[in-house]
């Protein structure tokens, strides 16, 4: 999958976390174009106007201002042209309620952000290996 | 580490043995259940032989014409107690129509099954690594 370099959208409000994802992508030699939105509203705007072709993967934070991850997911799943995008939640929220809502909206996985950068790199490597099995 | 029940739906007995071997070789801690058909799978999910707790992961092998698997996927997605299950579709064939239909039902991955000897272990090893980084809600009491 990553060989075809599908676009990836990261929806994340924390600048440090955005930087960590970019660094982890670089360390794992993930060369897919990465687009970044700071919240759900911005992400929907980008999906509806500027990202061509549409991303096949969204990495989604939960706790964000304006429109949080769960609210964004609900809109995504109700929008015909966006509803089939694979969503991977990456968050610090360990709340069961968030996990239940996310899986009810059919995310492909719910990942807790590891505390150390080394573990974060390793999680992204695992994601990359999984993405390489997937046809999108 | 994934300790859930996993349900595999695959009509090919040789593939089932091969998957069983891969799980054993990789020491995957999940309890693997098997169904040969959609009906048998439904019985394990909702019928007389219901698996408890409900599997968190389902692997569906979809054949060339998609007749086996797609209907089950629809039923799972339309059932209130099953719709949130993580479903991975595994296939040996290149059928764009099946792929689009499965992705529209928000499966977690449309995976091409390896055909070369030995690559089955690598395939399930990567899948297992992925299962081990994802979180699930606590079991319902």
mmCIF file of N, CA and C in Angstrom, chain A residues 20-103:
data_model
loop_
_atom_site.group_PDB
_atom_site.id
_atom_site.type_symbol
_atom_site.label_atom_id
_atom_site.label_comp_id
_atom_site.label_asym_id
_atom_site.label_seq_id
_atom_site.Cartn_x
_atom_site.Cartn_y
_atom_site.Cartn_z
ATOM 1 N N UNK A 20 6.220 14.758 16.155
ATOM 2 C CA UNK A 20 6.588 13.360 16.442
ATOM 3 C C UNK A 20 6.140 12.425 15.318
ATOM 4 N N UNK A 21 4.940 12.645 14.800
ATOM 5 C CA UNK A 21 4.467 11.792 13.697
ATOM 6 C C UNK A 21 5.370 11.991 12.482
ATOM 7 N N UNK A 22 5.691 13.255 12.182
ATOM 8 C CA UNK A 22 6.557 13.524 11.018
ATOM 9 C C UNK A 22 7.924 12.853 11.202
ATOM 10 N N UNK A 23 8.456 12.956 12.412
ATOM 11 C CA UNK A 23 9.778 12.347 12.666
ATOM 12 C C UNK A 23 9.691 10.821 12.598
ATOM 13 N N UNK A 24 8.605 10.265 13.141
ATOM 14 C CA UNK A 24 8.451 8.794 13.119
ATOM 15 C C UNK A 24 8.271 8.307 11.680
ATOM 16 N N UNK A 25 7.564 9.075 10.862
ATOM 17 C CA UNK A 25 7.423 8.721 9.441
ATOM 18 C C UNK A 25 8.795 8.712 8.782
ATOM 19 N N UNK A 26 9.552 9.748 9.059
ATOM 20 C CA UNK A 26 10.880 9.873 8.462
ATOM 21 C C UNK A 26 11.786 8.720 8.907
ATOM 22 N N UNK A 27 11.791 8.429 10.210
ATOM 23 C CA UNK A 27 12.632 7.333 10.739
ATOM 24 C C UNK A 27 12.245 5.993 10.118
ATOM 25 N N UNK A 28 10.964 5.821 9.806
ATOM 26 C CA UNK A 28 10.491 4.550 9.238
ATOM 27 C C UNK A 28 10.429 4.585 7.715
ATOM 28 N N UNK A 29 10.974 5.650 7.166
ATOM 29 C CA UNK A 29 11.009 5.795 5.707
ATOM 30 C C UNK A 29 9.623 5.688 5.061
ATOM 31 N N UNK A 30 8.644 6.280 5.732
ATOM 32 C CA UNK A 30 7.297 6.356 5.150
ATOM 33 C C UNK A 30 7.244 7.637 4.314
ATOM 34 N N UNK A 31 7.113 7.445 3.010
ATOM 35 C CA UNK A 31 7.239 8.609 2.122
ATOM 36 C C UNK A 31 5.896 9.146 1.612
ATOM 37 N N UNK A 32 4.811 8.579 2.122
ATOM 38 C CA UNK A 32 3.498 9.048 1.670
ATOM 39 C C UNK A 32 3.326 10.531 1.985
ATOM 40 N N UNK A 33 2.677 11.283 1.074
ATOM 41 C CA UNK A 33 2.389 12.686 1.384
ATOM 42 C C UNK A 33 1.526 12.779 2.645
ATOM 43 N N UNK A 34 1.972 13.606 3.605
ATOM 44 C CA UNK A 34 1.253 13.744 4.873
ATOM 45 C C UNK A 34 0.634 15.136 4.964
ATOM 46 N N UNK A 35 -0.680 15.182 5.089
ATOM 47 C CA UNK A 35 -1.392 16.446 5.265
ATOM 48 C C UNK A 35 -1.771 16.563 6.739
ATOM 49 N N UNK A 36 -1.779 17.785 7.257
ATOM 50 C CA UNK A 36 -2.067 17.961 8.682
ATOM 51 C C UNK A 36 -3.215 18.949 8.877
ATOM 52 N N UNK A 37 -4.195 18.538 9.694
ATOM 53 C CA UNK A 37 -5.287 19.428 10.081
ATOM 54 C C UNK A 37 -5.294 19.525 11.603
ATOM 55 N N UNK A 38 -5.592 20.724 12.140
ATOM 56 C CA UNK A 38 -5.506 20.955 13.582
ATOM 57 C C UNK A 38 -6.751 20.550 14.360
ATOM 58 N N UNK A 39 -7.830 20.265 13.665
ATOM 59 C CA UNK A 39 -9.067 19.819 14.329
ATOM 60 C C UNK A 39 -10.027 19.269 13.274
ATOM 61 N N UNK A 40 -11.179 18.786 13.733
ATOM 62 C CA UNK A 40 -12.124 18.154 12.819
ATOM 63 C C UNK A 40 -12.666 19.097 11.751
ATOM 64 N N UNK A 41 -12.917 20.351 12.137
ATOM 65 C CA UNK A 41 -13.470 21.322 11.180
ATOM 66 C C UNK A 41 -12.481 21.542 10.045
ATOM 67 N N UNK A 42 -11.233 21.771 10.434
ATOM 68 C CA UNK A 42 -10.186 22.007 9.429
ATOM 69 C C UNK A 42 -10.010 20.764 8.536
ATOM 70 N N UNK A 43 -10.087 19.582 9.169
ATOM 71 C CA UNK A 43 -9.908 18.344 8.400
ATOM 72 C C UNK A 43 -11.003 18.190 7.344
ATOM 73 N N UNK A 44 -12.256 18.462 7.735
ATOM 74 C CA UNK A 44 -13.368 18.328 6.775
ATOM 75 C C UNK A 44 -13.215 19.328 5.638
ATOM 76 N N UNK A 45 -12.767 20.524 5.997
ATOM 77 C CA UNK A 45 -12.559 21.550 4.966
ATOM 78 C C UNK A 45 -11.491 21.084 3.971
ATOM 79 N N UNK A 46 -10.411 20.524 4.503
ATOM 80 C CA UNK A 46 -9.339 20.048 3.612
ATOM 81 C C UNK A 46 -9.820 18.885 2.749
ATOM 82 N N UNK A 47 -10.601 17.977 3.359
ATOM 83 C CA UNK A 47 -11.098 16.812 2.600
ATOM 84 C C UNK A 47 -12.057 17.252 1.495
ATOM 85 N N UNK A 48 -12.805 18.295 1.779
ATOM 86 C CA UNK A 48 -13.808 18.741 0.802
ATOM 87 C C UNK A 48 -13.244 19.677 -0.254
ATOM 88 N N UNK A 49 -12.055 20.209 -0.008
ATOM 89 C CA UNK A 49 -11.559 21.190 -0.981
ATOM 90 C C UNK A 49 -10.162 20.917 -1.520
ATOM 91 N N UNK A 50 -9.223 20.567 -0.638
ATOM 92 C CA UNK A 50 -7.844 20.678 -1.122
ATOM 93 C C UNK A 50 -7.028 19.394 -1.289
ATOM 94 N N UNK A 51 -7.444 18.275 -0.689
ATOM 95 C CA UNK A 51 -6.583 17.091 -0.801
ATOM 96 C C UNK A 51 -7.024 16.234 -1.986
ATOM 97 N N UNK A 52 -6.181 16.177 -2.994
ATOM 98 C CA UNK A 52 -6.487 15.384 -4.195
ATOM 99 C C UNK A 52 -5.289 14.494 -4.507
ATOM 100 N N UNK A 53 -5.502 13.163 -4.706
ATOM 101 C CA UNK A 53 -6.746 12.449 -4.422
ATOM 102 C C UNK A 53 -7.010 12.379 -2.925
ATOM 103 N N UNK A 54 -8.228 11.994 -2.581
ATOM 104 C CA UNK A 54 -8.582 11.904 -1.169
ATOM 105 C C UNK A 54 -7.649 10.926 -0.455
ATOM 106 N N UNK A 55 -7.320 11.216 0.805
ATOM 107 C CA UNK A 55 -6.461 10.267 1.534
ATOM 108 C C UNK A 55 -7.156 8.928 1.702
ATOM 109 N N UNK A 56 -6.405 7.854 1.732
ATOM 110 C CA UNK A 56 -6.981 6.534 2.034
ATOM 111 C C UNK A 56 -6.829 6.227 3.525
ATOM 112 N N UNK A 57 -5.988 7.034 4.205
ATOM 113 C CA UNK A 57 -5.733 6.808 5.634
ATOM 114 C C UNK A 57 -5.873 8.133 6.388
ATOM 115 N N UNK A 58 -6.570 8.075 7.522
ATOM 116 C CA UNK A 58 -6.604 9.237 8.422
ATOM 117 C C UNK A 58 -6.094 8.779 9.787
ATOM 118 N N UNK A 59 -5.154 9.539 10.340
ATOM 119 C CA UNK A 59 -4.692 9.293 11.711
ATOM 120 C C UNK A 59 -5.360 10.371 12.558
ATOM 121 N N UNK A 60 -6.126 9.936 13.551
ATOM 122 C CA UNK A 60 -7.049 10.864 14.215
ATOM 123 C C UNK A 60 -6.834 10.937 15.717
ATOM 124 N N UNK A 61 -6.647 12.175 16.206
ATOM 125 C CA UNK A 61 -6.622 12.411 17.650
ATOM 126 C C UNK A 61 -8.072 12.511 18.136
ATOM 127 N N UNK A 62 -8.300 12.325 19.418
ATOM 128 C CA UNK A 62 -9.671 12.421 19.936
ATOM 129 C C UNK A 62 -9.950 13.795 20.553
ATOM 130 N N UNK A 63 -9.097 14.191 21.491
ATOM 131 C CA UNK A 63 -9.359 15.451 22.189
ATOM 132 C C UNK A 63 -8.776 16.630 21.420
ATOM 133 N N UNK A 64 -9.667 17.368 20.785
ATOM 134 C CA UNK A 64 -9.242 18.534 19.990
ATOM 135 C C UNK A 64 -10.277 19.640 20.145
ATOM 136 N N UNK A 65 -9.866 20.914 19.940
ATOM 137 C CA UNK A 65 -10.829 22.017 20.025
ATOM 138 C C UNK A 65 -11.746 22.034 18.797
ATOM 139 N N UNK A 66 -12.789 22.807 18.869
ATOM 140 C CA UNK A 66 -13.755 23.049 17.772
ATOM 141 C C UNK A 66 -14.574 21.811 17.416
ATOM 142 N N UNK A 67 -13.925 20.767 16.909
ATOM 143 C CA UNK A 67 -14.637 19.513 16.617
ATOM 144 C C UNK A 67 -13.712 18.371 16.994
ATOM 145 N N UNK A 68 -14.115 17.560 17.980
ATOM 146 C CA UNK A 68 -13.196 16.508 18.423
ATOM 147 C C UNK A 68 -13.228 15.307 17.463
ATOM 148 N N UNK A 69 -12.401 14.322 17.772
ATOM 149 C CA UNK A 69 -12.238 13.194 16.856
ATOM 150 C C UNK A 69 -13.515 12.399 16.632
ATOM 151 N N UNK A 70 -14.289 12.177 17.697
ATOM 152 C CA UNK A 70 -15.517 11.388 17.566
ATOM 153 C C UNK A 70 -16.548 12.155 16.719
ATOM 154 N N UNK A 71 -16.669 13.464 16.973
ATOM 155 C CA UNK A 71 -17.609 14.281 16.178
ATOM 156 C C UNK A 71 -17.202 14.262 14.704
ATOM 157 N N UNK A 72 -15.900 14.366 14.468
ATOM 158 C CA UNK A 72 -15.388 14.336 13.094
ATOM 159 C C UNK A 72 -15.719 12.993 12.425
ATOM 160 N N UNK A 73 -15.506 11.903 13.187
ATOM 161 C CA UNK A 73 -15.769 10.560 12.649
ATOM 162 C C UNK A 73 -17.231 10.388 12.232
ATOM 163 N N UNK A 74 -18.132 10.940 13.068
ATOM 164 C CA UNK A 74 -19.566 10.827 12.754
ATOM 165 C C UNK A 74 -19.859 11.500 11.418
ATOM 166 N N UNK A 75 -19.314 12.683 11.212
ATOM 167 C CA UNK A 75 -19.558 13.399 9.951
ATOM 168 C C UNK A 75 -18.920 12.633 8.790
ATOM 169 N N UNK A 76 -17.723 12.138 9.021
ATOM 170 C CA UNK A 76 -17.008 11.397 7.972
ATOM 171 C C UNK A 76 -17.840 10.199 7.491
ATOM 172 N N UNK A 77 -18.360 9.433 8.443
ATOM 173 C CA UNK A 77 -19.103 8.217 8.097
ATOM 174 C C UNK A 77 -20.457 8.517 7.456
ATOM 175 N N UNK A 78 -20.941 9.758 7.646
ATOM 176 C CA UNK A 78 -22.229 10.121 7.023
ATOM 177 C C UNK A 78 -22.037 10.776 5.662
ATOM 178 N N UNK A 79 -20.779 10.994 5.270
ATOM 179 C CA UNK A 79 -20.518 11.697 4.011
ATOM 180 C C UNK A 79 -20.124 10.678 2.940
ATOM 181 N N UNK A 80 -20.942 10.564 1.923
ATOM 182 C CA UNK A 80 -20.795 9.515 0.923
ATOM 183 C C UNK A 80 -19.366 9.383 0.395
ATOM 184 N N UNK A 81 -18.764 10.482 -0.025
ATOM 185 C CA UNK A 81 -17.461 10.366 -0.678
ATOM 186 C C UNK A 81 -16.307 10.149 0.312
ATOM 187 N N UNK A 82 -16.594 10.298 1.609
ATOM 188 C CA UNK A 82 -15.519 10.170 2.607
ATOM 189 C C UNK A 82 -15.663 8.937 3.498
ATOM 190 N N UNK A 83 -16.842 8.293 3.441
ATOM 191 C CA UNK A 83 -17.166 7.303 4.478
ATOM 192 C C UNK A 83 -16.294 6.052 4.463
ATOM 193 N N UNK A 84 -15.636 5.778 3.335
ATOM 194 C CA UNK A 84 -14.855 4.535 3.291
ATOM 195 C C UNK A 84 -13.364 4.727 3.608
ATOM 196 N N UNK A 85 -12.994 5.908 4.064
ATOM 197 C CA UNK A 85 -11.573 6.129 4.397
ATOM 198 C C UNK A 85 -11.224 5.379 5.697
ATOM 199 N N UNK A 86 -10.057 4.711 5.697
ATOM 200 C CA UNK A 86 -9.611 3.989 6.902
ATOM 201 C C UNK A 86 -9.114 4.980 7.949
ATOM 202 N N UNK A 87 -9.641 4.833 9.141
ATOM 203 C CA UNK A 87 -9.276 5.763 10.220
ATOM 204 C C UNK A 87 -8.565 5.013 11.344
ATOM 205 N N UNK A 88 -7.414 5.529 11.738
ATOM 206 C CA UNK A 88 -6.662 4.971 12.861
ATOM 207 C C UNK A 88 -6.619 6.040 13.956
ATOM 208 N N UNK A 89 -7.266 5.743 15.073
ATOM 209 C CA UNK A 89 -7.243 6.697 16.179
ATOM 210 C C UNK A 89 -5.896 6.594 16.878
ATOM 211 N N UNK A 90 -5.290 7.755 17.137
ATOM 212 C CA UNK A 90 -4.043 7.778 17.907
ATOM 213 C C UNK A 90 -4.201 8.867 18.955
ATOM 214 N N UNK A 91 -4.325 8.449 20.198
ATOM 215 C CA UNK A 91 -4.755 9.390 21.230
ATOM 216 C C UNK A 91 -4.137 9.067 22.577
ATOM 217 N N UNK A 92 -4.263 10.009 23.516
ATOM 218 C CA UNK A 92 -3.861 9.722 24.899
ATOM 219 C C UNK A 92 -5.084 9.273 25.718
ATOM 220 N N UNK A 93 -6.271 9.365 25.121
ATOM 221 C CA UNK A 93 -7.489 9.009 25.862
ATOM 222 C C UNK A 93 -7.629 7.497 26.017
ATOM 223 N N UNK A 94 -7.602 7.060 27.270
ATOM 224 C CA UNK A 94 -7.759 5.622 27.546
ATOM 225 C C UNK A 94 -9.185 5.319 28.020
ATOM 226 N N UNK A 95 -10.101 6.251 27.733
ATOM 227 C CA UNK A 95 -11.491 6.098 28.171
ATOM 228 C C UNK A 95 -12.206 5.010 27.370
ATOM 229 N N UNK A 96 -12.877 4.099 28.066
ATOM 230 C CA UNK A 96 -13.660 3.069 27.376
ATOM 231 C C UNK A 96 -14.721 3.687 26.471
ATOM 232 N N UNK A 97 -15.319 4.800 26.936
ATOM 233 C CA UNK A 97 -16.396 5.419 26.141
ATOM 234 C C UNK A 97 -15.870 5.869 24.778
ATOM 235 N N UNK A 98 -14.653 6.403 24.739
ATOM 236 C CA UNK A 98 -14.074 6.830 23.454
ATOM 237 C C UNK A 98 -13.790 5.616 22.559
ATOM 238 N N UNK A 99 -13.287 4.540 23.180
ATOM 239 C CA UNK A 99 -12.979 3.326 22.396
ATOM 240 C C UNK A 99 -14.269 2.754 21.813
ATOM 241 N N UNK A 100 -15.307 2.688 22.631
ATOM 242 C CA UNK A 100 -16.586 2.118 22.163
ATOM 243 C C UNK A 100 -17.154 2.956 21.024
ATOM 244 N N UNK A 101 -17.153 4.273 21.209
ATOM 245 C CA UNK A 101 -17.709 5.142 20.146
ATOM 246 C C UNK A 101 -16.894 5.035 18.866
ATOM 247 N N UNK A 102 -15.573 4.993 19.021
ATOM 248 C CA UNK A 102 -14.707 4.912 17.836
ATOM 249 C C UNK A 102 -14.937 3.602 17.084
ATOM 250 N N UNK A 103 -15.009 2.485 17.809
ATOM 251 C CA UNK A 103 -15.225 1.201 17.128
ATOM 252 C C UNK A 103 -16.647 1.105 16.558
#
